[in-house]
mmCIF file of C-alpha atoms in Angstrom:
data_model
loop_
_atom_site.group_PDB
_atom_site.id
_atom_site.type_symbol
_atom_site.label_atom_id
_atom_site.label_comp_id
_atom_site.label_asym_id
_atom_site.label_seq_id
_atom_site.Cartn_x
_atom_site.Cartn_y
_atom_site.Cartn_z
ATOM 1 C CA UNK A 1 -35.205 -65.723 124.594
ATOM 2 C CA UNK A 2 -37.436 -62.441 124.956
ATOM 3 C CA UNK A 3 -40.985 -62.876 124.853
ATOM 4 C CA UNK A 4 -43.238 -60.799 123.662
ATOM 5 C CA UNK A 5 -45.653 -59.992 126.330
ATOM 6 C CA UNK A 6 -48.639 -59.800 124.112
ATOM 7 C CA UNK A 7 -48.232 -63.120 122.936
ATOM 8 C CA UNK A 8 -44.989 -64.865 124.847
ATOM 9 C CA UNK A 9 -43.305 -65.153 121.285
ATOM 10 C CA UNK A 10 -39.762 -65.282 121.584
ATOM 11 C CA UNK A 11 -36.625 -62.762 120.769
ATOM 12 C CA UNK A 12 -33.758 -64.645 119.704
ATOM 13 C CA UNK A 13 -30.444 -63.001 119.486
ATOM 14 C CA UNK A 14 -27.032 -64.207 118.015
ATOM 15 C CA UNK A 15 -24.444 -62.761 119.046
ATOM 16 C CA UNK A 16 -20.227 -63.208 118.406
ATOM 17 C CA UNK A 17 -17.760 -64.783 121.024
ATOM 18 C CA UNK A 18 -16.198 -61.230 121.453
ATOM 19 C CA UNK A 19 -14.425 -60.320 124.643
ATOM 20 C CA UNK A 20 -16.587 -58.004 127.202
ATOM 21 C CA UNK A 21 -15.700 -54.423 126.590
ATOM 22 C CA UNK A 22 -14.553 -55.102 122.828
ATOM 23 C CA UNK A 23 -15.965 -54.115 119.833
ATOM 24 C CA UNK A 24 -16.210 -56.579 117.138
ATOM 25 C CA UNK A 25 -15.385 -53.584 114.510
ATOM 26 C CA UNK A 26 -12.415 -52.758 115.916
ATOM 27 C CA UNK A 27 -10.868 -56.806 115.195
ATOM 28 C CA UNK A 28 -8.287 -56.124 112.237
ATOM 29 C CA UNK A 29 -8.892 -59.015 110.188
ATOM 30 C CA UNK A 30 -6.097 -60.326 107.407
ATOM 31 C CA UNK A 31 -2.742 -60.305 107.109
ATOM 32 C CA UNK A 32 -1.961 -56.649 106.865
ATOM 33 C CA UNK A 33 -2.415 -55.761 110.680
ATOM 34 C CA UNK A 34 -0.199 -53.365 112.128
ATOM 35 C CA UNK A 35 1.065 -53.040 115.622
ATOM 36 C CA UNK A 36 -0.979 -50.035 116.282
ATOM 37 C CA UNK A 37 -4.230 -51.956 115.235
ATOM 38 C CA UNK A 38 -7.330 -52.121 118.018
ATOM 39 C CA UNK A 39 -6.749 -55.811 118.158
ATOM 40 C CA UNK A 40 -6.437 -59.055 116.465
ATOM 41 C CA UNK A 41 -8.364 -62.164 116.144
ATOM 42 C CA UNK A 42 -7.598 -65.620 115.172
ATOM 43 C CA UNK A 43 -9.888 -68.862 115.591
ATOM 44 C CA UNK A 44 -8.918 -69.700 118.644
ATOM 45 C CA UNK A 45 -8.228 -66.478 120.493
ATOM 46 C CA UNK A 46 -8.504 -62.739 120.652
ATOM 47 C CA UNK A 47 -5.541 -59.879 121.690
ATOM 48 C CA UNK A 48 -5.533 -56.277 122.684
ATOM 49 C CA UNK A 49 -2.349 -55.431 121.059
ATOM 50 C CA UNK A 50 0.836 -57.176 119.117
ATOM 51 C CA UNK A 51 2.330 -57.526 122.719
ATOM 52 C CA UNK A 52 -0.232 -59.865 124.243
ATOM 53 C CA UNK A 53 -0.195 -61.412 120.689
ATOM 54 C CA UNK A 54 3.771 -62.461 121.042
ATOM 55 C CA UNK A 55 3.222 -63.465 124.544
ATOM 56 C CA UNK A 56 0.389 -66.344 123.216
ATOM 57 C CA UNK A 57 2.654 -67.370 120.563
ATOM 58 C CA UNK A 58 5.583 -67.066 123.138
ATOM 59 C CA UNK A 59 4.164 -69.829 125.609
ATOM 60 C CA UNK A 60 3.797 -72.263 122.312
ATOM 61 C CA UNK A 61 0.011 -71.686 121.508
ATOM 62 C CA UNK A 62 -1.006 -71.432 117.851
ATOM 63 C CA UNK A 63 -2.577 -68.777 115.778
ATOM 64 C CA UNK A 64 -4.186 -68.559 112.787
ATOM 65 C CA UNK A 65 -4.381 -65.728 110.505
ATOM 66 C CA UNK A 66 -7.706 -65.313 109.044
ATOM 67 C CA UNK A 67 -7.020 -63.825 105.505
ATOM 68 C CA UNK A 68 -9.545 -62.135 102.793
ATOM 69 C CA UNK A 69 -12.712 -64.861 102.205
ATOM 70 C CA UNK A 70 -12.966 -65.238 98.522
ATOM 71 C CA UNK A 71 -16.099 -66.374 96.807
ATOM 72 C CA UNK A 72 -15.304 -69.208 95.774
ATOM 73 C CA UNK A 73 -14.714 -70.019 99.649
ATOM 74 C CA UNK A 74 -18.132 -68.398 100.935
ATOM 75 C CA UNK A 75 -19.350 -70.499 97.932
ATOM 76 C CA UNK A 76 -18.336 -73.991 99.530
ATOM 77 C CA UNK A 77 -19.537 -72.922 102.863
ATOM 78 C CA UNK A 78 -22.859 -72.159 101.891
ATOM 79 C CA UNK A 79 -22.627 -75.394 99.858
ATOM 80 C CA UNK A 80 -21.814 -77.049 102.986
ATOM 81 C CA UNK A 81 -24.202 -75.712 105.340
ATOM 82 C CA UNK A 82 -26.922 -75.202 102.637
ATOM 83 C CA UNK A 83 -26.826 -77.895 100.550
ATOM 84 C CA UNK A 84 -30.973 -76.857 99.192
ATOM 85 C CA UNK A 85 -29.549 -73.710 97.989
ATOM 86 C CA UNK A 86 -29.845 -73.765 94.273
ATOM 87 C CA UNK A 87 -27.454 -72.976 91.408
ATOM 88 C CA UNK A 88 -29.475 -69.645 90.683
ATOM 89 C CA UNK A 89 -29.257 -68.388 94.490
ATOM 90 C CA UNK A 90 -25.534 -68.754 94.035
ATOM 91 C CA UNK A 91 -25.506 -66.861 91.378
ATOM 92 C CA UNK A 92 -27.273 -63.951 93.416
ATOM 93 C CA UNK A 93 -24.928 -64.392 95.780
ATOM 94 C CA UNK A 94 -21.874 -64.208 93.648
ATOM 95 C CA UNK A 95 -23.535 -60.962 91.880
ATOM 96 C CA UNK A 96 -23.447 -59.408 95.594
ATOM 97 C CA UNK A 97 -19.800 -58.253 95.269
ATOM 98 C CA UNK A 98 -20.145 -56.493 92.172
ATOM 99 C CA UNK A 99 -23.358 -54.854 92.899
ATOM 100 C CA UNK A 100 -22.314 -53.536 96.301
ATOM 101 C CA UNK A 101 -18.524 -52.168 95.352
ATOM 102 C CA UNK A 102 -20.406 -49.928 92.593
ATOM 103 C CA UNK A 103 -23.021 -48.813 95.156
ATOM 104 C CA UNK A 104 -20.575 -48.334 98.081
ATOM 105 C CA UNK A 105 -18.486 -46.141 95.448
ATOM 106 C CA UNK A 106 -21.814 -44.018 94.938
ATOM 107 C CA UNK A 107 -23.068 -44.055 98.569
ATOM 108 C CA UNK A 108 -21.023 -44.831 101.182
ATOM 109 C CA UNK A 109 -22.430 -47.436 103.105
ATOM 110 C CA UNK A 110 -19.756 -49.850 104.332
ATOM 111 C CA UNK A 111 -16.490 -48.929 105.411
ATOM 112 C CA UNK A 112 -13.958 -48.825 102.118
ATOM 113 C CA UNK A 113 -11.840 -51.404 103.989
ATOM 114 C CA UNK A 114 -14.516 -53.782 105.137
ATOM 115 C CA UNK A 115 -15.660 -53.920 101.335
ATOM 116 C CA UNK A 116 -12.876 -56.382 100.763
ATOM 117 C CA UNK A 117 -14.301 -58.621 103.095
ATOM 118 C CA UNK A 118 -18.189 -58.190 101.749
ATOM 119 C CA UNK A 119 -18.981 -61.954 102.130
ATOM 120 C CA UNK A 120 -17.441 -62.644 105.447
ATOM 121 C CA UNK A 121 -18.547 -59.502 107.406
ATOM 122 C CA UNK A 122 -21.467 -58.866 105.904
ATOM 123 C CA UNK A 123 -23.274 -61.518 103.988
ATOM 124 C CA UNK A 124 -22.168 -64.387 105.723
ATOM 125 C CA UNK A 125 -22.585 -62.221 109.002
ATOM 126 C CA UNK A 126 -26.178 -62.366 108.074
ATOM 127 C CA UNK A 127 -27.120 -65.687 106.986
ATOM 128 C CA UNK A 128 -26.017 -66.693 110.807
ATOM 129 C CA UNK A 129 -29.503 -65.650 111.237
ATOM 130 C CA UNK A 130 -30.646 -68.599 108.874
ATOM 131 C CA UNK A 131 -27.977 -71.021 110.522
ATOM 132 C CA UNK A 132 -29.721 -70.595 113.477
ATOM 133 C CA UNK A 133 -33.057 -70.548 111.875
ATOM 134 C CA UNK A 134 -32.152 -74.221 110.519
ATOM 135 C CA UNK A 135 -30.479 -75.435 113.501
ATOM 136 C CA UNK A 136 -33.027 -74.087 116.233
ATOM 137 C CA UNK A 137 -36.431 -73.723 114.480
ATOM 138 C CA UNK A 138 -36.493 -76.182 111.347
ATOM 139 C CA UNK A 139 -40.092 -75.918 111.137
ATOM 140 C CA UNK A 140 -39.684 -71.620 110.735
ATOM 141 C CA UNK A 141 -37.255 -72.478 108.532
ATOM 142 C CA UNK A 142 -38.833 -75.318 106.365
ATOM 143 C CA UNK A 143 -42.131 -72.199 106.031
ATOM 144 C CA UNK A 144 -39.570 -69.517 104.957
ATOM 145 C CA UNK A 145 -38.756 -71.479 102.392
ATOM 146 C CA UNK A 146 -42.148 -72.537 101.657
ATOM 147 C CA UNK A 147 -41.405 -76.250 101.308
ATOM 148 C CA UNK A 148 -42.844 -79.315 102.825
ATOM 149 C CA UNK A 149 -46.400 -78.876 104.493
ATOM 150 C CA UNK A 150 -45.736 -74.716 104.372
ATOM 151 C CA UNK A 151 -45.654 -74.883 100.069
ATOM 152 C CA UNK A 152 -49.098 -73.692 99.485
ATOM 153 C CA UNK A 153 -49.171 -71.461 103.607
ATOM 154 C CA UNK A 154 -49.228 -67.879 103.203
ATOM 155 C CA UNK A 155 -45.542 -66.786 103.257
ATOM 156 C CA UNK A 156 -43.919 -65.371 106.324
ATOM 157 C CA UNK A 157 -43.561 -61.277 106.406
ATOM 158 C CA UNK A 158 -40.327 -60.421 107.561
ATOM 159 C CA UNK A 159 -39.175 -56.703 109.082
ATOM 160 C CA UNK A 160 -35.268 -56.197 108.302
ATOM 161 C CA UNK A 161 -35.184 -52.475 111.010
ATOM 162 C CA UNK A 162 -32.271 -50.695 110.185
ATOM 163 C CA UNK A 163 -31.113 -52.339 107.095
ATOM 164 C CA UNK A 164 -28.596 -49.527 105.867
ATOM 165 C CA UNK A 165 -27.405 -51.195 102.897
ATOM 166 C CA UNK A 166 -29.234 -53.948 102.867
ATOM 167 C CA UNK A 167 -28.063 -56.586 105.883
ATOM 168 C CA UNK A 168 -29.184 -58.661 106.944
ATOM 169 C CA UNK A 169 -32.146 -58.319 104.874
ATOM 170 C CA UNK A 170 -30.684 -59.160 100.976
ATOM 171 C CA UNK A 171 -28.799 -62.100 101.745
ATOM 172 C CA UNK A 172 -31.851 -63.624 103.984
ATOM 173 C CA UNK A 173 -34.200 -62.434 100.891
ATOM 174 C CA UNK A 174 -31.798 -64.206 98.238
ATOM 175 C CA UNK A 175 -31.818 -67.358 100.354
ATOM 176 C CA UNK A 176 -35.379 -67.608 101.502
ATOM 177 C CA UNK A 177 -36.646 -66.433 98.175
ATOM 178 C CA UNK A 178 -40.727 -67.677 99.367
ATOM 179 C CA UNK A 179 -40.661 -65.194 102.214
ATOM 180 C CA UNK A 180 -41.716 -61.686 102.000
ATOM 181 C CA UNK A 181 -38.894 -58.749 103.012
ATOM 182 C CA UNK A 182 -39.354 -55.365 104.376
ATOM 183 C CA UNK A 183 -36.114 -53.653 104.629
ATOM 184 C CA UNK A 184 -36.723 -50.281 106.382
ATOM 185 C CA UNK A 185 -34.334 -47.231 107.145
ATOM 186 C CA UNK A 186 -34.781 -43.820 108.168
ATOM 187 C CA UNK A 187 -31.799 -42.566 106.203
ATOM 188 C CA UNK A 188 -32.525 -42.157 102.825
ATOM 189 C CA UNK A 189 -29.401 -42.612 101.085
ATOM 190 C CA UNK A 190 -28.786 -45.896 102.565
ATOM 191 C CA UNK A 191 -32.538 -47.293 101.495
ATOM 192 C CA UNK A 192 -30.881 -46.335 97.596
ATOM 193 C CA UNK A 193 -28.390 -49.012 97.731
ATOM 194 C CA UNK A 194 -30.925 -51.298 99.721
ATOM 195 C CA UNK A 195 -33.618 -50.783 96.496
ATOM 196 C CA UNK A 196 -30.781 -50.625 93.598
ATOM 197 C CA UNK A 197 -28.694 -53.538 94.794
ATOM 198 C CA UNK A 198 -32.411 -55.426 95.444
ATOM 199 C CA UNK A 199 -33.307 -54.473 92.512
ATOM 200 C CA UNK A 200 -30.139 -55.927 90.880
ATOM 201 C CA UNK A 201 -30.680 -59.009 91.952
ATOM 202 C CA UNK A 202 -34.140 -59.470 90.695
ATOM 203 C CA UNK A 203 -35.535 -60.115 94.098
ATOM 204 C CA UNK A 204 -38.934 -59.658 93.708
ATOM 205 C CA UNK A 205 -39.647 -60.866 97.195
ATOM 206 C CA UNK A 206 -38.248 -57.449 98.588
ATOM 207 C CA UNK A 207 -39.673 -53.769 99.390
ATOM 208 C CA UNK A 208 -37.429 -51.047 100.973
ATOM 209 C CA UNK A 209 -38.877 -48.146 102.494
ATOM 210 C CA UNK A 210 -37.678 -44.840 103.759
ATOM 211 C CA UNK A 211 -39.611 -44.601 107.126
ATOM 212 C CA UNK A 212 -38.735 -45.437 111.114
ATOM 213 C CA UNK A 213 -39.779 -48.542 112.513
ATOM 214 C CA UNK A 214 -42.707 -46.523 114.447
ATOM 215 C CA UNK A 215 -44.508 -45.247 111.287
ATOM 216 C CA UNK A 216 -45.614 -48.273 109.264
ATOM 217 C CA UNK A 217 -48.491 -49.676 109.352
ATOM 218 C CA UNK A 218 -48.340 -53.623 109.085
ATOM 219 C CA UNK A 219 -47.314 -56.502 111.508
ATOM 220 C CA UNK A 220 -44.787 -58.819 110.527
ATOM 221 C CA UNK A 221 -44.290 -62.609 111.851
ATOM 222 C CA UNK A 222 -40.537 -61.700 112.554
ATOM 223 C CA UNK A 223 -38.341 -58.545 113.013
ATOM 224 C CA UNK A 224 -34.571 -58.848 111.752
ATOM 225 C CA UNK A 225 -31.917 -56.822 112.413
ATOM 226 C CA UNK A 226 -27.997 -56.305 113.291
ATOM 227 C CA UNK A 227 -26.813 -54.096 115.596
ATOM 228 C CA UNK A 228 -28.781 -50.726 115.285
ATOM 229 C CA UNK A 229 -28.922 -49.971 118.939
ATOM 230 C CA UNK A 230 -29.210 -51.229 122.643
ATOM 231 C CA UNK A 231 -32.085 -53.623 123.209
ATOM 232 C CA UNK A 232 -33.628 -50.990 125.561
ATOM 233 C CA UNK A 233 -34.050 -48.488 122.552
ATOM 234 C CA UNK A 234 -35.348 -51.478 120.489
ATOM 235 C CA UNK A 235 -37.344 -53.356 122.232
ATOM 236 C CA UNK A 236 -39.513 -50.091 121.976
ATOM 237 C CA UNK A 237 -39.284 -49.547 118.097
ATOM 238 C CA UNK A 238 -41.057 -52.395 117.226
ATOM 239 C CA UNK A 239 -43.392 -52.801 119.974
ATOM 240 C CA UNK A 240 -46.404 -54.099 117.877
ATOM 241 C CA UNK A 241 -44.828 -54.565 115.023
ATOM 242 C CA UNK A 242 -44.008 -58.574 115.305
ATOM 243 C CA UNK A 243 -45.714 -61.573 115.894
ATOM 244 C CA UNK A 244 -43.776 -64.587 116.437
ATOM 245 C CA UNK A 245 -40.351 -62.759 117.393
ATOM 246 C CA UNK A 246 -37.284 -61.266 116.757
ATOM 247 C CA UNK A 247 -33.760 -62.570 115.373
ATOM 248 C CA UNK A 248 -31.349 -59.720 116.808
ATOM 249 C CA UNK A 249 -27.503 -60.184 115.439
ATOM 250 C CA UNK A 250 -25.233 -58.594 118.432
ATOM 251 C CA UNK A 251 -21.678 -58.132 119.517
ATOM 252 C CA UNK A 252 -19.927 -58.132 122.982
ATOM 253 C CA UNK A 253 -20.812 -59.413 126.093
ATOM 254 C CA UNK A 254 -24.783 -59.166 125.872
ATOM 255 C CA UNK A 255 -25.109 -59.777 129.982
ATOM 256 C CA UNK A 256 -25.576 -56.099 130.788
ATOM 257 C CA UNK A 257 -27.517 -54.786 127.772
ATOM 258 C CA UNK A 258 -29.989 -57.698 128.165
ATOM 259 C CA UNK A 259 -30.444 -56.525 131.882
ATOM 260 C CA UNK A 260 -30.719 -52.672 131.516
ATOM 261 C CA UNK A 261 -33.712 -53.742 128.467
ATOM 262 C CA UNK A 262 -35.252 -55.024 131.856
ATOM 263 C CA UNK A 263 -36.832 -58.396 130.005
ATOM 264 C CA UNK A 264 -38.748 -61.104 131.388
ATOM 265 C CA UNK A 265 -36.271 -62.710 133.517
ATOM 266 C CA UNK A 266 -35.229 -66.041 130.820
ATOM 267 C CA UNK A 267 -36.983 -64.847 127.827
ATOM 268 C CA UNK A 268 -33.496 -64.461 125.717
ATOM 269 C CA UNK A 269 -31.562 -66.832 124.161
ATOM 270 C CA UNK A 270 -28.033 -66.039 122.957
ATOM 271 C CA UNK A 271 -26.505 -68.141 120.274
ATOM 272 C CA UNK A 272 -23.086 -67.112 119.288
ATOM 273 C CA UNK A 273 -21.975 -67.652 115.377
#
């Protein structure tokens, strides 16, 4: 964990079981890879090319193909893992897909191919942030959703930096509906579908703004955010800007990008998803 050395809050970041020197974008996932693909991932294993991919199979280890996730599957997942989320959350959820492929037709802001695969890259991407939340800090997450002791506390403020579209921001706003959102972006186009798709899904608990982290004027309890930069070029945007921490969503092997951000030596805690 990285603490914050005004107040020794900690930085949490999550981060995927990806190979060192692989980027997590560049995993072909489905079953319409191709041989000249970046690479290919299965749940128990990641290859480099169709080669290495024979080889595993070769020496009598399994694979599994991870196809398109459908809604109905994120649906019993979140059911599983969230059984407090209620019937009309799901239905925010499910009004994600629609909202986003008319947006992303509009404004480009996720990849035409990774649009088919909205609710695994993207929205379940970022409720790993509220997995962990659950898992690690139950009393955090117990006062983001304003239950229990925290029903009548002043709701927690949360920064989403870098939102682009609106992750991980509008699916943590759509299940922590008591908690207060700021999703922030310096490009403009990007805050549109952020506000319309918001906007969309009557979350009233949200407020996009067109500005760089530097520039506003409030402190938040937490800072969200998933993969704008290198923790060195971070760390300084929101210096300031947080008060209990940050929950960072990351790629890759983390050991040398935690190092060069020249951290407290301890003060991060990696949590892969």
């Amino acid at each position: 964990m990285v603490k914050n050395p005004r107040r020794s809050w900690p930085l949490w970041i999550c981060g995927g079981s990806v190979p060192a020197g692989v980027k997590p974008w560049k995993f072909l996932w489905g079953r319409s890879w191709k041989p000249e693909s970046a690479g290919f991932c299965g749940r128990i294993g990641c290859w480099r090319s169709l080669a290495s991919l024979a080889e595993h199979i070769k020496k009598g280890n399994r694979v599994t193909v991870v196809g398109r996730l459908t809604y109905n599957e994120f649906e019993n997942i979140i059911k599983d893992k969230f059984p407090e989320v209620t019937a009309e959350q799901m239905d925010q959820f499910m009004k994600m897909e629609e909202l986003y492929r008319d947006w992303n037709s509009k404004i480009n802001v996720v990849s035409r191919k990774d649009i088919d695969e909205l609710y695994r890259h993207h929205v379940l991407h970022s409720l790993g942030i509220a997995a962990y939340v659950k898992t690690h800090m139950p009393d955090v997450y117990d006062h983001l959703r304003g239950e229990g002791p925290y029903s009548a506390a002043l709701p927690l403020k949360i920064l989403d930096l870098g939102t682009g579209g609106g992750f991980p921001g509008v699916p943590l706003a759509v299940m922590f509906p008591k908690a207060e959102f700021t999703l922030c972006d310096s490009i403009g186009k990007k805050i549109i579908v952020a506000t319309e798709v918001s906007k969309g899904l009557d979350l009233k608990n949200v407020t996009t703004v067109n500005a760089r982290a530097e520039s506003l004027p409030e402190t938040f309890n937490y800072v969200v955010s998933r993969a704008v930069t290198s923790l060195d070029n971070f760390m300084p945007w929101v210096k300031g800007k947080y008060t209990d921490g940050i929950l960072y969503l990351k790629g890759g092997d983390l050991t040398e990008e935690i190092a060069s951000a020249r951290l407290p030596k301890g003060s991060v805690k990696t949590w892969p998803i």
